mmCIF file with all atom_site columns, C-alpha atoms in Angstrom:
data_model
loop_
_atom_site.group_PDB
_atom_site.id
_atom_site.type_symbol
_atom_site.label_atom_id
_atom_site.label_alt_id
_atom_site.label_comp_id
_atom_site.label_asym_id
_atom_site.label_entity_id
_atom_site.label_seq_id
_atom_site.pdbx_PDB_ins_code
_atom_site.Cartn_x
_atom_site.Cartn_y
_atom_site.Cartn_z
_atom_site.occupancy
_atom_site.B_iso_or_equiv
_atom_site.pdbx_formal_charge
_atom_site.auth_seq_id
_atom_site.auth_comp_id
_atom_site.auth_asym_id
_atom_site.auth_atom_id
_atom_site.pdbx_PDB_model_num
ATOM 1   C CA . MET A 1 1   ? 78.831  -10.020 -42.141 1.00 0.00 ? 506 MET A CA 1
ATOM 2   C CA . THR A 1 2   ? 79.844  -6.682  -43.646 1.00 0.00 ? 507 THR A CA 1
ATOM 3   C CA . ALA A 1 3   ? 79.195  -3.302  -42.263 1.00 0.00 ? 508 ALA A CA 1
ATOM 4   C CA . PRO A 1 4   ? 76.644  -2.499  -45.197 1.00 0.00 ? 509 PRO A CA 1
ATOM 5   C CA . GLN A 1 5   ? 74.580  -5.589  -44.211 1.00 0.00 ? 510 GLN A CA 1
ATOM 6   C CA . LEU A 1 6   ? 74.703  -4.793  -40.645 1.00 0.00 ? 511 LEU A CA 1
ATOM 7   C CA . THR A 1 7   ? 73.510  -1.419  -41.368 1.00 0.00 ? 512 THR A CA 1
ATOM 8   C CA . VAL A 1 8   ? 70.538  -2.889  -43.423 1.00 0.00 ? 513 VAL A CA 1
ATOM 9   C CA . ILE A 1 9   ? 69.673  -5.374  -40.664 1.00 0.00 ? 514 ILE A CA 1
ATOM 10  C CA . ALA A 1 10  ? 69.940  -2.626  -38.053 1.00 0.00 ? 515 ALA A CA 1
ATOM 11  C CA . MET A 1 11  ? 67.603  -0.543  -40.331 1.00 0.00 ? 516 MET A CA 1
ATOM 12  C CA . ALA A 1 12  ? 65.250  -3.211  -40.689 1.00 0.00 ? 517 ALA A CA 1
ATOM 13  C CA . PHE A 1 13  ? 65.019  -3.914  -36.933 1.00 0.00 ? 518 PHE A CA 1
ATOM 14  C CA . GLY A 1 14  ? 64.710  -0.062  -36.570 1.00 0.00 ? 519 GLY A CA 1
ATOM 15  C CA . ALA A 1 15  ? 61.886  0.151   -39.102 1.00 0.00 ? 520 ALA A CA 1
ATOM 16  C CA . THR A 1 16  ? 60.274  -2.965  -37.391 1.00 0.00 ? 521 THR A CA 1
ATOM 17  C CA . ALA A 1 17  ? 60.471  -1.261  -34.019 1.00 0.00 ? 522 ALA A CA 1
ATOM 18  C CA . VAL A 1 18  ? 58.987  1.927   -35.458 1.00 0.00 ? 523 VAL A CA 1
ATOM 19  C CA . VAL A 1 19  ? 56.158  0.129   -36.970 1.00 0.00 ? 524 VAL A CA 1
ATOM 20  C CA . LEU A 1 20  ? 55.702  -1.778  -33.672 1.00 0.00 ? 525 LEU A CA 1
ATOM 21  C CA . LEU A 1 21  ? 55.568  1.375   -31.694 1.00 0.00 ? 526 LEU A CA 1
ATOM 22  C CA . ILE A 1 22  ? 53.306  3.042   -33.882 1.00 0.00 ? 527 ILE A CA 1
ATOM 23  C CA . ALA A 1 23  ? 50.931  -0.083  -33.767 1.00 0.00 ? 528 ALA A CA 1
ATOM 24  C CA . LEU A 1 24  ? 51.106  -0.133  -30.094 1.00 0.00 ? 529 LEU A CA 1
ATOM 25  C CA . GLY A 1 25  ? 50.402  3.631   -30.032 1.00 0.00 ? 530 GLY A CA 1
ATOM 26  C CA . PHE A 1 26  ? 47.199  2.979   -32.142 1.00 0.00 ? 531 PHE A CA 1
ATOM 27  C CA . TYR A 1 27  ? 46.149  0.021   -29.955 1.00 0.00 ? 532 TYR A CA 1
ATOM 28  C CA . LEU A 1 28  ? 46.498  2.025   -26.763 1.00 0.00 ? 533 LEU A CA 1
ATOM 29  C CA . LEU A 1 29  ? 44.584  5.062   -28.469 1.00 0.00 ? 534 LEU A CA 1
ATOM 30  C CA . THR A 1 30  ? 41.725  2.470   -29.327 1.00 0.00 ? 535 THR A CA 1
ATOM 31  C CA . LEU A 1 31  ? 41.791  1.195   -25.846 1.00 0.00 ? 536 LEU A CA 1
ATOM 32  C CA . LYS A 1 32  ? 41.623  4.693   -24.421 1.00 0.00 ? 537 LYS A CA 1
ATOM 33  C CA . ARG A 1 33  ? 38.735  5.579   -26.775 1.00 0.00 ? 538 ARG A CA 1
ATOM 34  C CA . ARG A 1 34  ? 36.902  2.381   -25.839 1.00 0.00 ? 539 ARG A CA 1
ATOM 35  C CA . LEU A 1 35  ? 37.457  2.885   -22.007 1.00 0.00 ? 540 LEU A CA 1
ATOM 36  C CA . GLN A 1 36  ? 36.194  6.504   -22.380 1.00 0.00 ? 541 GLN A CA 1
ATOM 37  C CA . HIS A 1 37  ? 33.261  5.189   -24.236 1.00 0.00 ? 542 HIS A CA 1
ATOM 38  C CA . LEU A 1 38  ? 32.451  2.654   -21.476 1.00 0.00 ? 543 LEU A CA 1
ATOM 39  C CA . GLN A 1 39  ? 32.824  5.180   -18.730 1.00 0.00 ? 544 GLN A CA 1
ATOM 40  C CA . ASN A 1 40  ? 30.281  7.458   -20.623 1.00 0.00 ? 545 ASN A CA 1
ATOM 41  C CA . GLU A 1 41  ? 27.856  4.532   -20.967 1.00 0.00 ? 546 GLU A CA 1
ATOM 42  C CA . HIS A 1 42  ? 28.301  3.728   -17.174 1.00 0.00 ? 547 HIS A CA 1
ATOM 43  C CA . SER A 1 43  ? 27.568  7.373   -16.250 1.00 0.00 ? 548 SER A CA 1
ATOM 44  C CA . HIS A 1 44  ? 24.541  7.639   -18.353 1.00 0.00 ? 549 HIS A CA 1
ATOM 45  C CA . HIS A 1 45  ? 23.070  4.325   -17.015 1.00 0.00 ? 550 HIS A CA 1
ATOM 46  C CA . LEU A 1 46  ? 24.044  5.591   -13.423 1.00 0.00 ? 551 LEU A CA 1
ATOM 47  C CA . LYS A 1 47  ? 22.122  8.912   -13.970 1.00 0.00 ? 552 LYS A CA 1
ATOM 48  C CA . VAL A 1 48  ? 19.082  7.054   -15.446 1.00 0.00 ? 553 VAL A CA 1
ATOM 49  C CA . THR A 1 49  ? 18.929  4.676   -12.531 1.00 0.00 ? 554 THR A CA 1
ATOM 50  C CA . GLU A 1 50  ? 19.395  7.476   -10.103 1.00 0.00 ? 555 GLU A CA 1
ATOM 51  C CA . GLU A 1 51  ? 16.401  9.474   -11.632 1.00 0.00 ? 556 GLU A CA 1
ATOM 52  C CA . GLN A 1 52  ? 14.445  6.376   -11.673 1.00 0.00 ? 557 GLN A CA 1
ATOM 53  C CA . LEU A 1 53  ? 15.233  5.851   -7.987  1.00 0.00 ? 558 LEU A CA 1
ATOM 54  C CA . ARG A 1 54  ? 14.203  9.442   -7.199  1.00 0.00 ? 559 ARG A CA 1
ATOM 55  C CA . HIS A 1 55  ? 10.943  8.782   -8.995  1.00 0.00 ? 560 HIS A CA 1
ATOM 56  C CA . PHE A 1 56  ? 10.158  5.753   -7.239  1.00 0.00 ? 561 PHE A CA 1
ATOM 57  C CA . GLN A 1 57  ? 11.027  7.198   -3.839  1.00 0.00 ? 562 GLN A CA 1
ATOM 58  C CA . HIS A 1 58  ? 8.627   10.175  -4.693  1.00 0.00 ? 563 HIS A CA 1
ATOM 59  C CA . GLN A 1 59  ? 5.832   7.658   -5.664  1.00 0.00 ? 564 GLN A CA 1
ATOM 60  C CA . LEU A 1 60  ? 6.333   5.848   -2.384  1.00 0.00 ? 565 LEU A CA 1
ATOM 61  C CA . ASP A 1 61  ? 6.348   9.192   -0.361  1.00 0.00 ? 566 ASP A CA 1
ATOM 62  C CA . GLU A 1 62  ? 2.932   10.193  -2.139  1.00 0.00 ? 567 GLU A CA 1
ATOM 63  C CA . LYS A 1 63  ? 1.479   6.600   -1.254  1.00 0.00 ? 568 LYS A CA 1
ATOM 64  C CA . GLN A 1 64  ? 2.725   6.771   2.330   1.00 0.00 ? 569 GLN A CA 1
ATOM 65  C CA . ASN A 1 65  ? 1.285   10.274  2.630   1.00 0.00 ? 570 ASN A CA 1
ATOM 66  C CA . ARG A 1 66  ? -2.093  8.939   0.990   1.00 0.00 ? 571 ARG A CA 1
ATOM 67  C CA . SER A 1 67  ? -2.137  6.072   3.449   1.00 0.00 ? 572 SER A CA 1
ATOM 68  C CA . LEU A 1 68  ? -1.654  8.153   6.298   1.00 0.00 ? 573 LEU A CA 1
ATOM 69  C CA . VAL A 1 69  ? -4.401  10.620  5.422   1.00 0.00 ? 574 VAL A CA 1
ATOM 70  C CA . GLN A 1 70  ? -6.789  7.773   4.654   1.00 0.00 ? 575 GLN A CA 1
ATOM 71  C CA . SER A 1 71  ? -5.995  6.000   8.083   1.00 0.00 ? 576 SER A CA 1
ATOM 72  C CA . ARG A 1 72  ? -6.789  9.333   9.743   1.00 0.00 ? 577 ARG A CA 1
ATOM 73  C CA . HIS A 1 73  ? -10.058 9.649   7.864   1.00 0.00 ? 578 HIS A CA 1
ATOM 74  C CA . LEU A 1 74  ? -10.969 6.067   8.566   1.00 0.00 ? 579 LEU A CA 1
ATOM 75  C CA . GLN A 1 75  ? -10.195 6.864   12.508  1.00 0.00 ? 580 GLN A CA 1
ATOM 76  C CA . GLN A 1 76  ? -12.378 9.835   12.209  1.00 0.00 ? 581 GLN A CA 1
ATOM 77  C CA . LEU A 1 77  ? -15.222 7.747   10.564  1.00 0.00 ? 582 LEU A CA 1
ATOM 78  C CA . GLN A 1 78  ? -14.705 5.119   13.372  1.00 0.00 ? 583 GLN A CA 1
ATOM 79  C CA . ASN A 1 79  ? -14.965 7.704   15.927  1.00 0.00 ? 584 ASN A CA 1
ATOM 80  C CA . SER A 1 80  ? -18.177 9.158   14.341  1.00 0.00 ? 585 SER A CA 1
ATOM 81  C CA . LEU A 1 81  ? -19.789 5.869   13.923  1.00 0.00 ? 586 LEU A CA 1
ATOM 82  C CA . THR A 1 82  ? -19.099 4.926   17.652  1.00 0.00 ? 587 THR A CA 1
ATOM 83  C CA . ALA A 1 83  ? -20.403 8.230   18.685  1.00 0.00 ? 588 ALA A CA 1
ATOM 84  C CA . VAL A 1 84  ? -23.711 7.487   16.602  1.00 0.00 ? 589 VAL A CA 1
ATOM 85  C CA . GLU A 1 85  ? -24.166 4.149   17.808  1.00 0.00 ? 590 GLU A CA 1
ATOM 86  C CA . ALA A 1 86  ? -23.922 5.357   21.542  1.00 0.00 ? 591 ALA A CA 1
ATOM 87  C CA . GLN A 1 87  ? -26.375 8.118   20.487  1.00 0.00 ? 592 GLN A CA 1
ATOM 88  C CA . VAL A 1 88  ? -28.785 5.476   19.189  1.00 0.00 ? 593 VAL A CA 1
ATOM 89  C CA . LYS A 1 89  ? -28.547 3.479   22.224  1.00 0.00 ? 594 LYS A CA 1
ATOM 90  C CA . GLU A 1 90  ? -29.083 6.460   24.469  1.00 0.00 ? 595 GLU A CA 1
ATOM 91  C CA . VAL A 1 91  ? -32.152 7.293   22.402  1.00 0.00 ? 596 VAL A CA 1
ATOM 92  C CA . LYS A 1 92  ? -33.503 3.884   22.845  1.00 0.00 ? 597 LYS A CA 1
ATOM 93  C CA . LEU A 1 93  ? -33.035 3.916   26.350  1.00 0.00 ? 598 LEU A CA 1
ATOM 94  C CA . GLN A 1 94  ? -34.718 7.110   26.767  1.00 0.00 ? 599 GLN A CA 1
ATOM 95  C CA . ASP A 1 95  ? -37.887 6.170   24.846  1.00 0.00 ? 600 ASP A CA 1
ATOM 96  C CA . PRO A 1 96  ? -40.441 4.345   27.031  1.00 0.00 ? 601 PRO A CA 1
ATOM 97  C CA . SER A 1 97  ? -42.064 2.400   24.363  1.00 0.00 ? 602 SER A CA 1
ATOM 98  C CA . MET A 1 98  ? -38.745 1.119   23.183  1.00 0.00 ? 603 MET A CA 1
ATOM 99  C CA . ARG A 1 99  ? -37.868 -0.138  26.559  1.00 0.00 ? 604 ARG A CA 1
ATOM 100 C CA . LEU A 1 100 ? -41.163 -1.932  26.742  1.00 0.00 ? 605 LEU A CA 1
ATOM 101 C CA . TYR A 1 101 ? -40.533 -3.583  23.408  1.00 0.00 ? 606 TYR A CA 1
ATOM 102 C CA . GLN A 1 102 ? -36.940 -4.476  24.569  1.00 0.00 ? 607 GLN A CA 1
ATOM 103 C CA . ARG A 1 103 ? -38.196 -5.961  27.781  1.00 0.00 ? 608 ARG A CA 1
ATOM 104 C CA . ALA A 1 104 ? -41.028 -7.933  25.774  1.00 0.00 ? 609 ALA A CA 1
ATOM 105 C CA . ALA A 1 105 ? -38.227 -9.377  23.518  1.00 0.00 ? 610 ALA A CA 1
ATOM 106 C CA . GLU A 1 106 ? -36.001 -10.414 26.572  1.00 0.00 ? 611 GLU A CA 1
ATOM 107 C CA . LEU A 1 107 ? -39.206 -12.126 28.061  1.00 0.00 ? 612 LEU A CA 1
ATOM 108 C CA . VAL A 1 108 ? -39.795 -13.925 24.788  1.00 0.00 ? 613 VAL A CA 1
ATOM 109 C CA . LYS A 1 109 ? -36.286 -15.188 24.828  1.00 0.00 ? 614 LYS A CA 1
ATOM 110 C CA . GLN A 1 110 ? -36.779 -16.516 28.370  1.00 0.00 ? 615 GLN A CA 1
ATOM 111 C CA . GLY A 1 111 ? -39.828 -18.414 27.310  1.00 0.00 ? 616 GLY A CA 1
ATOM 112 C CA . ALA A 1 112 ? -42.570 -15.961 28.134  1.00 0.00 ? 617 ALA A CA 1
ATOM 113 C CA . SER A 1 113 ? -46.229 -16.515 26.613  1.00 0.00 ? 618 SER A CA 1
ATOM 114 C CA . VAL A 1 114 ? -48.300 -13.938 24.769  1.00 0.00 ? 619 VAL A CA 1
ATOM 115 C CA . GLU A 1 115 ? -50.613 -13.417 27.731  1.00 0.00 ? 620 GLU A CA 1
ATOM 116 C CA . GLU A 1 116 ? -47.449 -12.721 30.000  1.00 0.00 ? 621 GLU A CA 1
ATOM 117 C CA . LEU A 1 117 ? -46.214 -10.221 27.454  1.00 0.00 ? 622 LEU A CA 1
ATOM 118 C CA . VAL A 1 118 ? -49.465 -8.248  27.504  1.00 0.00 ? 623 VAL A CA 1
ATOM 119 C CA . GLN A 1 119 ? -49.909 -8.148  31.253  1.00 0.00 ? 624 GLN A CA 1
ATOM 120 C CA . THR A 1 120 ? -46.191 -7.492  31.906  1.00 0.00 ? 625 THR A CA 1
ATOM 121 C CA . CYS A 1 121 ? -45.269 -4.905  29.247  1.00 0.00 ? 626 CYS A CA 1
ATOM 122 C CA . ASP A 1 122 ? -48.826 -3.391  28.924  1.00 0.00 ? 627 ASP A CA 1
ATOM 123 C CA . ILE A 1 123 ? -49.068 -3.703  25.179  1.00 0.00 ? 628 ILE A CA 1
ATOM 124 C CA . PRO A 1 124 ? -51.764 -4.864  23.054  1.00 0.00 ? 629 PRO A CA 1
ATOM 125 C CA . HIS A 1 125 ? -52.145 -8.625  22.089  1.00 0.00 ? 630 HIS A CA 1
ATOM 126 C CA . THR A 1 126 ? -51.534 -8.229  18.468  1.00 0.00 ? 631 THR A CA 1
ATOM 127 C CA . GLU A 1 127 ? -48.184 -6.432  19.205  1.00 0.00 ? 632 GLU A CA 1
ATOM 128 C CA . ALA A 1 128 ? -47.350 -9.046  21.764  1.00 0.00 ? 633 ALA A CA 1
ATOM 129 C CA . GLU A 1 129 ? -48.039 -11.977 19.085  1.00 0.00 ? 634 GLU A CA 1
ATOM 130 C CA . MET A 1 130 ? -45.853 -10.055 16.587  1.00 0.00 ? 635 MET A CA 1
ATOM 131 C CA . ILE A 1 131 ? -43.044 -9.438  19.049  1.00 0.00 ? 636 ILE A CA 1
ATOM 132 C CA . MET A 1 132 ? -43.327 -13.169 19.794  1.00 0.00 ? 637 MET A CA 1
ATOM 133 C CA . LYS A 1 133 ? -43.118 -14.210 16.212  1.00 0.00 ? 638 LYS A CA 1
ATOM 134 C CA . ILE A 1 134 ? -40.041 -11.894 15.587  1.00 0.00 ? 639 ILE A CA 1
ATOM 135 C CA . HIS A 1 135 ? -38.121 -12.896 18.822  1.00 0.00 ? 640 HIS A CA 1
ATOM 136 C CA . LYS A 1 136 ? -39.020 -16.529 19.353  1.00 0.00 ? 641 LYS A CA 1
ATOM 137 C CA . ASP A 1 137 ? -36.563 -18.207 17.038  1.00 0.00 ? 642 ASP A CA 1
ATOM 138 C CA . ASN A 1 138 ? -34.469 -15.223 15.819  1.00 0.00 ? 643 ASN A CA 1
ATOM 139 C CA . PRO A 1 139 ? -31.282 -14.258 17.695  1.00 0.00 ? 644 PRO A CA 1
ATOM 140 C CA . PRO A 1 140 ? -30.599 -10.545 17.958  1.00 0.00 ? 645 PRO A CA 1
ATOM 141 C CA . PRO A 1 141 ? -28.566 -9.016  15.307  1.00 0.00 ? 646 PRO A CA 1
ATOM 142 C CA . THR A 1 142 ? -24.968 -8.069  16.272  1.00 0.00 ? 647 THR A CA 1
#
């Protein structure tokens, strides 16, 4: 081969190398842009997820606080109910007529007759019959 031919071949290789370098540069630039785009998308999704997490945590905190308030309120209601029930029992025990009727109900459950109720509890015959009908076969409410 002659020198001019070698020069042409060298120039062709050089031109090919330059073209390949330019193509490689564009390819690397495209990869860099794609990577930057993916990083931006990832960052955006991460921000959205973090915001959703904060929102859900806030909702959970609110629900826990409401539950705590409701539990306290229910406990107060239970305490009030217990106090009222105790007062009702105390009133029943203080009322002499109620004690007579309770005693009559107990006697009925033990098998006493209407006459035994009249004599033992000092109540009228018709009231003794009514107590007998109410308590003879009915268990007391719980």
